[in-house]
Structure formats: C-alpha cells, structure tokens
Amino acid sequence: MNTIKMIVVLCLMLSLLFGCGKKEEVPMQMGNPWQEYSSLAEAVDAVGFELDLPEEIGSYEATTFRVMGGVLLEVTYQKGDTQVVVRKQAGEGEDLSGVYETFRDVESFDYFDGVITQKRRRDCHVMLIDKGGYSHSFYFPTEWVEEYTVFIDVMFEE
C-alpha cells in the first residue's frame, strides 16, 4: 500500500513540475490583406483592371489606393472631412461595401447598361453597381445628398 501511495504522490509531483513549465500558446496573427499603393495607376497595374473613375470627381480627390488579394481595388476619395470609399472587383452581384448592417431601405433598378442597388440608413448610404462584368460599391458616409450624384454620373458616361 505504501508503494501505491508513493507512486500517486510521485505522479502528482511530476504533473505539477511539468505543468508549471508549460509554455503559453501565442495566438497566430493574420497579416494585413491590403496592399497600399501611392497612385491609382500602380493599384490598377496590381489588380489588372481599370477603376473607370478619374482621380478627381467633382470636388473629391482620390487619396488612398489599395488592393486586397490581387482582386479587389479600393480607392478613397476625400473632400474636407468627408470620405467616399469606392471598390471594384470582377464578377457581378457582389456586395463589396464591407458594411454588414441592417438598412432601413433597399431597392434595385436597371440603369442604362447596369444594375444599381441602393441601401439607405440615416447615417450612411451604400450604392452597389453591377456593370460590364464587374461589381462596384460606393460607401457614402451620410444619407444621400445631391453632390454624390457626380460619382454615379461618371460611372455611366459614354
């Protein structure tokens, strides 16, 4: 009986000894999937298709150019404190906006040679456009205001 107690005590001591020396697991961190570029031309070269928008739209100027995974192009347009984010990717019917919230109003309609889906909330407006084999998204940081029309007009200019 002494031998059994001694084995149990030794096992407990060994488990405590090795348990204390256990290394803490470090969680793996995922790298940033976005690659930033200093110009629209560089970003377009990296993704392999045109944005179909100029670097200046109305009083908005393109300030940030990024590509994710070599397939998704993102350009941020700035006017003062207001930023409009435009994204484009091959394939139609994709919501590229990155806004995963409930919208109070959603409607789709044909517009010239494309399809537009509008998603509205009090604090933002998302417009999705399927045109020419590509999905586009426009994130506007407020409810729709008339000055945003310049972005859509430029998309459908011939």
PDB file of C-alpha atoms in Angstrom:
ATOM      1  CA  MET A   1       0.000   0.000   0.000  1.00  0.00           C
ATOM      2  CA  ASN A   2       2.886   2.351   0.694  1.00  0.00           C
ATOM      3  CA  THR A   3       4.184   1.742  -2.787  1.00  0.00           C
ATOM      4  CA  ILE A   4       0.868   2.765  -4.379  1.00  0.00           C
ATOM      5  CA  LYS A   5       0.714   5.979  -2.313  1.00  0.00           C
ATOM      6  CA  MET A   6       4.290   6.747  -3.226  1.00  0.00           C
ATOM      7  CA  ILE A   7       3.569   6.277  -6.960  1.00  0.00           C
ATOM      8  CA  VAL A   8       0.494   8.530  -6.743  1.00  0.00           C
ATOM      9  CA  VAL A   9       2.478  11.228  -4.933  1.00  0.00           C
ATOM     10  CA  LEU A  10       5.298  10.987  -7.495  1.00  0.00           C
ATOM     11  CA  CYS A  11       2.808  11.238 -10.372  1.00  0.00           C
ATOM     12  CA  LEU A  12       1.221  14.312  -8.800  1.00  0.00           C
ATOM     13  CA  MET A  13       4.611  15.928  -8.248  1.00  0.00           C
ATOM     14  CA  LEU A  14       5.691  15.181 -11.832  1.00  0.00           C
ATOM     15  CA  SER A  15       2.457  16.600 -13.241  1.00  0.00           C
ATOM     16  CA  LEU A  16       2.910  19.768 -11.173  1.00  0.00           C
ATOM     17  CA  LEU A  17       6.536  20.035 -12.217  1.00  0.00           C
ATOM     18  CA  PHE A  18       5.825  19.650 -15.935  1.00  0.00           C
ATOM     19  CA  GLY A  19       2.568  21.610 -15.765  1.00  0.00           C
ATOM     20  CA  CYS A  20       4.362  24.682 -14.394  1.00  0.00           C
ATOM     21  CA  GLY A  21       6.875  24.626 -17.199  1.00  0.00           C
ATOM     22  CA  LYS A  22       4.181  24.574 -19.870  1.00  0.00           C
ATOM     23  CA  LYS A  23       4.667  27.333 -22.397  1.00  0.00           C
ATOM     24  CA  GLU A  24       1.805  29.676 -23.152  1.00  0.00           C
ATOM     25  CA  GLU A  25       0.471  29.394 -26.676  1.00  0.00           C
ATOM     26  CA  VAL A  26       0.836  32.552 -28.712  1.00  0.00           C
ATOM     27  CA  PRO A  27      -2.156  33.186 -30.967  1.00  0.00           C
ATOM     28  CA  MET A  28      -1.363  33.448 -34.662  1.00  0.00           C
ATOM     29  CA  GLN A  29      -1.863  36.917 -36.052  1.00  0.00           C
ATOM     30  CA  MET A  30      -3.151  37.370 -39.554  1.00  0.00           C
ATOM     31  CA  GLY A  31      -1.272  39.808 -41.756  1.00  0.00           C
ATOM     32  CA  ASN A  32      -2.927  42.837 -43.311  1.00  0.00           C
ATOM     33  CA  PRO A  33      -4.592  41.619 -46.530  1.00  0.00           C
ATOM     34  CA  TRP A  34      -4.453  45.105 -48.086  1.00  0.00           C
ATOM     35  CA  GLN A  35      -1.537  46.331 -50.162  1.00  0.00           C
ATOM     36  CA  GLU A  36      -1.292  50.128 -50.378  1.00  0.00           C
ATOM     37  CA  TYR A  37      -0.075  51.994 -53.467  1.00  0.00           C
ATOM     38  CA  SER A  38       0.998  55.588 -53.974  1.00  0.00           C
ATOM     39  CA  SER A  39      -1.107  56.130 -57.110  1.00  0.00           C
ATOM     40  CA  LEU A  40      -4.190  54.872 -58.883  1.00  0.00           C
ATOM     41  CA  ALA A  41      -2.031  53.735 -61.825  1.00  0.00           C
ATOM     42  CA  GLU A  42       0.050  51.470 -59.546  1.00  0.00           C
ATOM     43  CA  ALA A  43      -3.061  49.968 -57.926  1.00  0.00           C
ATOM     44  CA  VAL A  44      -4.664  49.392 -61.330  1.00  0.00           C
ATOM     45  CA  ASP A  45      -1.497  47.646 -62.552  1.00  0.00           C
ATOM     46  CA  ALA A  46      -1.560  45.398 -59.478  1.00  0.00           C
ATOM     47  CA  VAL A  47      -5.220  44.400 -59.831  1.00  0.00           C
ATOM     48  CA  GLY A  48      -5.297  44.166 -63.636  1.00  0.00           C
ATOM     49  CA  PHE A  49      -8.374  46.279 -64.459  1.00  0.00           C
ATOM     50  CA  GLU A  50      -9.324  49.955 -64.638  1.00  0.00           C
ATOM     51  CA  LEU A  51     -11.412  51.714 -61.991  1.00  0.00           C
ATOM     52  CA  ASP A  52     -13.473  53.597 -64.615  1.00  0.00           C
ATOM     53  CA  LEU A  53     -13.323  56.716 -62.432  1.00  0.00           C
ATOM     54  CA  PRO A  54     -10.853  59.604 -62.554  1.00  0.00           C
ATOM     55  CA  GLU A  55      -8.717  60.674 -59.593  1.00  0.00           C
ATOM     56  CA  GLU A  56     -10.835  63.822 -59.217  1.00  0.00           C
ATOM     57  CA  ILE A  57     -14.621  63.649 -59.160  1.00  0.00           C
ATOM     58  CA  GLY A  58     -16.371  66.950 -58.593  1.00  0.00           C
ATOM     59  CA  SER A  59     -14.650  68.416 -55.557  1.00  0.00           C
ATOM     60  CA  TYR A  60     -13.478  64.996 -54.310  1.00  0.00           C
ATOM     61  CA  GLU A  61      -9.888  63.857 -54.781  1.00  0.00           C
ATOM     62  CA  ALA A  62      -8.587  60.278 -54.672  1.00  0.00           C
ATOM     63  CA  THR A  63      -6.228  59.975 -51.682  1.00  0.00           C
ATOM     64  CA  THR A  64      -5.815  56.272 -50.893  1.00  0.00           C
ATOM     65  CA  PHE A  65      -5.276  53.370 -53.298  1.00  0.00           C
ATOM     66  CA  ARG A  66      -5.383  49.764 -52.060  1.00  0.00           C
ATOM     67  CA  VAL A  67      -5.701  46.242 -53.432  1.00  0.00           C
ATOM     68  CA  MET A  68      -6.768  43.171 -51.466  1.00  0.00           C
ATOM     69  CA  GLY A  69      -5.607  39.740 -52.569  1.00  0.00           C
ATOM     70  CA  GLY A  70      -4.826  40.980 -56.068  1.00  0.00           C
ATOM     71  CA  VAL A  71      -8.557  41.038 -56.942  1.00  0.00           C
ATOM     72  CA  LEU A  72     -10.297  43.889 -55.078  1.00  0.00           C
ATOM     73  CA  LEU A  73      -9.470  47.528 -55.842  1.00  0.00           C
ATOM     74  CA  GLU A  74     -10.337  50.236 -53.310  1.00  0.00           C
ATOM     75  CA  VAL A  75      -9.970  53.993 -53.755  1.00  0.00           C
ATOM     76  CA  THR A  76     -10.878  56.546 -51.098  1.00  0.00           C
ATOM     77  CA  TYR A  77     -11.991  59.973 -52.285  1.00  0.00           C
ATOM     78  CA  GLN A  78     -11.706  62.889 -49.879  1.00  0.00           C
ATOM     79  CA  LYS A  79     -13.366  66.300 -49.660  1.00  0.00           C
ATOM     80  CA  GLY A  80     -12.620  68.029 -46.355  1.00  0.00           C
ATOM     81  CA  ASP A  81     -13.603  65.551 -43.639  1.00  0.00           C
ATOM     82  CA  THR A  82     -15.859  63.532 -45.942  1.00  0.00           C
ATOM     83  CA  GLN A  83     -14.564  60.262 -47.379  1.00  0.00           C
ATOM     84  CA  VAL A  84     -16.270  58.241 -50.104  1.00  0.00           C
ATOM     85  CA  VAL A  85     -14.933  54.697 -50.494  1.00  0.00           C
ATOM     86  CA  VAL A  86     -15.181  53.060 -53.925  1.00  0.00           C
ATOM     87  CA  ARG A  87     -14.439  49.371 -54.531  1.00  0.00           C
ATOM     88  CA  LYS A  88     -14.394  47.256 -57.694  1.00  0.00           C
ATOM     89  CA  GLN A  89     -13.955  43.544 -58.352  1.00  0.00           C
ATOM     90  CA  ALA A  90     -14.518  41.185 -61.311  1.00  0.00           C
ATOM     91  CA  GLY A  91     -17.875  39.395 -61.282  1.00  0.00           C
ATOM     92  CA  GLU A  92     -21.324  40.885 -60.873  1.00  0.00           C
ATOM     93  CA  GLY A  93     -23.712  40.599 -57.932  1.00  0.00           C
ATOM     94  CA  GLU A  94     -21.174  41.069 -55.126  1.00  0.00           C
ATOM     95  CA  ASP A  95     -21.629  43.435 -52.184  1.00  0.00           C
ATOM     96  CA  LEU A  96     -18.079  44.747 -51.773  1.00  0.00           C
ATOM     97  CA  SER A  97     -19.011  47.556 -49.391  1.00  0.00           C
ATOM     98  CA  GLY A  98     -17.814  45.920 -46.191  1.00  0.00           C
ATOM     99  CA  VAL A  99     -20.900  47.318 -44.427  1.00  0.00           C
ATOM    100  CA  TYR A 100     -22.703  44.475 -42.703  1.00  0.00           C
ATOM    101  CA  GLU A 101     -25.561  46.281 -41.017  1.00  0.00           C
ATOM    102  CA  THR A 102     -29.307  46.433 -41.410  1.00  0.00           C
ATOM    103  CA  PHE A 103     -30.521  49.103 -43.790  1.00  0.00           C
ATOM    104  CA  ARG A 104     -33.954  50.678 -43.472  1.00  0.00           C
ATOM    105  CA  ASP A 105     -34.456  50.835 -47.218  1.00  0.00           C
ATOM    106  CA  VAL A 106     -33.034  48.678 -50.037  1.00  0.00           C
ATOM    107  CA  GLU A 107     -34.016  48.955 -53.701  1.00  0.00           C
ATOM    108  CA  SER A 108     -32.605  47.752 -57.023  1.00  0.00           C
ATOM    109  CA  PHE A 109     -33.230  49.043 -60.524  1.00  0.00           C
ATOM    110  CA  ASP A 110     -31.803  48.884 -64.033  1.00  0.00           C
ATOM    111  CA  TYR A 111     -29.867  51.978 -65.025  1.00  0.00           C
ATOM    112  CA  PHE A 112     -28.582  52.311 -68.603  1.00  0.00           C
ATOM    113  CA  ASP A 113     -26.180  49.357 -69.034  1.00  0.00           C
ATOM    114  CA  GLY A 114     -26.023  48.387 -65.367  1.00  0.00           C
ATOM    115  CA  VAL A 115     -27.986  47.483 -62.257  1.00  0.00           C
ATOM    116  CA  ILE A 116     -27.937  49.708 -59.181  1.00  0.00           C
ATOM    117  CA  THR A 117     -28.815  48.601 -55.656  1.00  0.00           C
ATOM    118  CA  GLN A 118     -29.171  51.315 -53.037  1.00  0.00           C
ATOM    119  CA  LYS A 119     -29.009  50.649 -49.316  1.00  0.00           C
ATOM    120  CA  ARG A 120     -30.002  53.579 -47.123  1.00  0.00           C
ATOM    121  CA  ARG A 121     -29.692  54.392 -43.460  1.00  0.00           C
ATOM    122  CA  ARG A 122     -29.813  57.632 -41.567  1.00  0.00           C
ATOM    123  CA  ASP A 123     -26.028  57.674 -41.119  1.00  0.00           C
ATOM    124  CA  CYS A 124     -24.789  56.202 -44.435  1.00  0.00           C
ATOM    125  CA  HIS A 125     -25.682  55.276 -47.971  1.00  0.00           C
ATOM    126  CA  VAL A 126     -24.283  52.305 -49.900  1.00  0.00           C
ATOM    127  CA  MET A 127     -24.688  52.028 -53.649  1.00  0.00           C
ATOM    128  CA  LEU A 128     -23.832  48.786 -55.443  1.00  0.00           C
ATOM    129  CA  ILE A 129     -23.472  48.772 -59.212  1.00  0.00           C
ATOM    130  CA  ASP A 130     -23.188  45.720 -61.459  1.00  0.00           C
ATOM    131  CA  LYS A 131     -21.860  46.794 -64.837  1.00  0.00           C
ATOM    132  CA  GLY A 132     -19.741  45.263 -67.576  1.00  0.00           C
ATOM    133  CA  GLY A 133     -18.907  42.065 -65.678  1.00  0.00           C
ATOM    134  CA  TYR A 134     -17.774  43.888 -62.516  1.00  0.00           C
ATOM    135  CA  SER A 135     -19.203  44.685 -59.100  1.00  0.00           C
ATOM    136  CA  HIS A 136     -18.702  48.205 -57.768  1.00  0.00           C
ATOM    137  CA  SER A 137     -19.556  49.598 -54.350  1.00  0.00           C
ATOM    138  CA  PHE A 138     -19.765  53.183 -53.198  1.00  0.00           C
ATOM    139  CA  TYR A 139     -19.852  53.965 -49.490  1.00  0.00           C
ATOM    140  CA  PHE A 140     -21.156  57.452 -48.708  1.00  0.00           C
ATOM    141  CA  PRO A 141     -20.820  58.478 -45.023  1.00  0.00           C
ATOM    142  CA  THR A 142     -24.200  60.237 -44.798  1.00  0.00           C
ATOM    143  CA  GLU A 143     -27.674  59.912 -46.194  1.00  0.00           C
ATOM    144  CA  TRP A 144     -27.803  60.543 -49.931  1.00  0.00           C
ATOM    145  CA  VAL A 145     -27.028  64.134 -50.827  1.00  0.00           C
ATOM    146  CA  GLU A 146     -27.127  65.563 -54.342  1.00  0.00           C
ATOM    147  CA  GLU A 147     -23.347  66.085 -54.545  1.00  0.00           C
ATOM    148  CA  TYR A 148     -22.850  62.284 -54.505  1.00  0.00           C
ATOM    149  CA  THR A 149     -24.525  62.112 -57.925  1.00  0.00           C
ATOM    150  CA  VAL A 150     -21.207  63.044 -59.595  1.00  0.00           C
ATOM    151  CA  PHE A 151     -19.818  59.587 -58.747  1.00  0.00           C
ATOM    152  CA  ILE A 152     -22.706  57.801 -60.462  1.00  0.00           C
ATOM    153  CA  ASP A 153     -22.770  60.170 -63.446  1.00  0.00           C
ATOM    154  CA  VAL A 154     -19.074  59.483 -64.118  1.00  0.00           C
ATOM    155  CA  MET A 155     -19.677  55.704 -63.952  1.00  0.00           C
ATOM    156  CA  PHE A 156     -22.253  55.880 -66.737  1.00  0.00           C
ATOM    157  CA  GLU A 157     -20.659  58.489 -69.030  1.00  0.00           C
ATOM    158  CA  GLU A 158     -20.059  57.194 -72.516  1.00  0.00           C
TER     159      GLU A 158
END
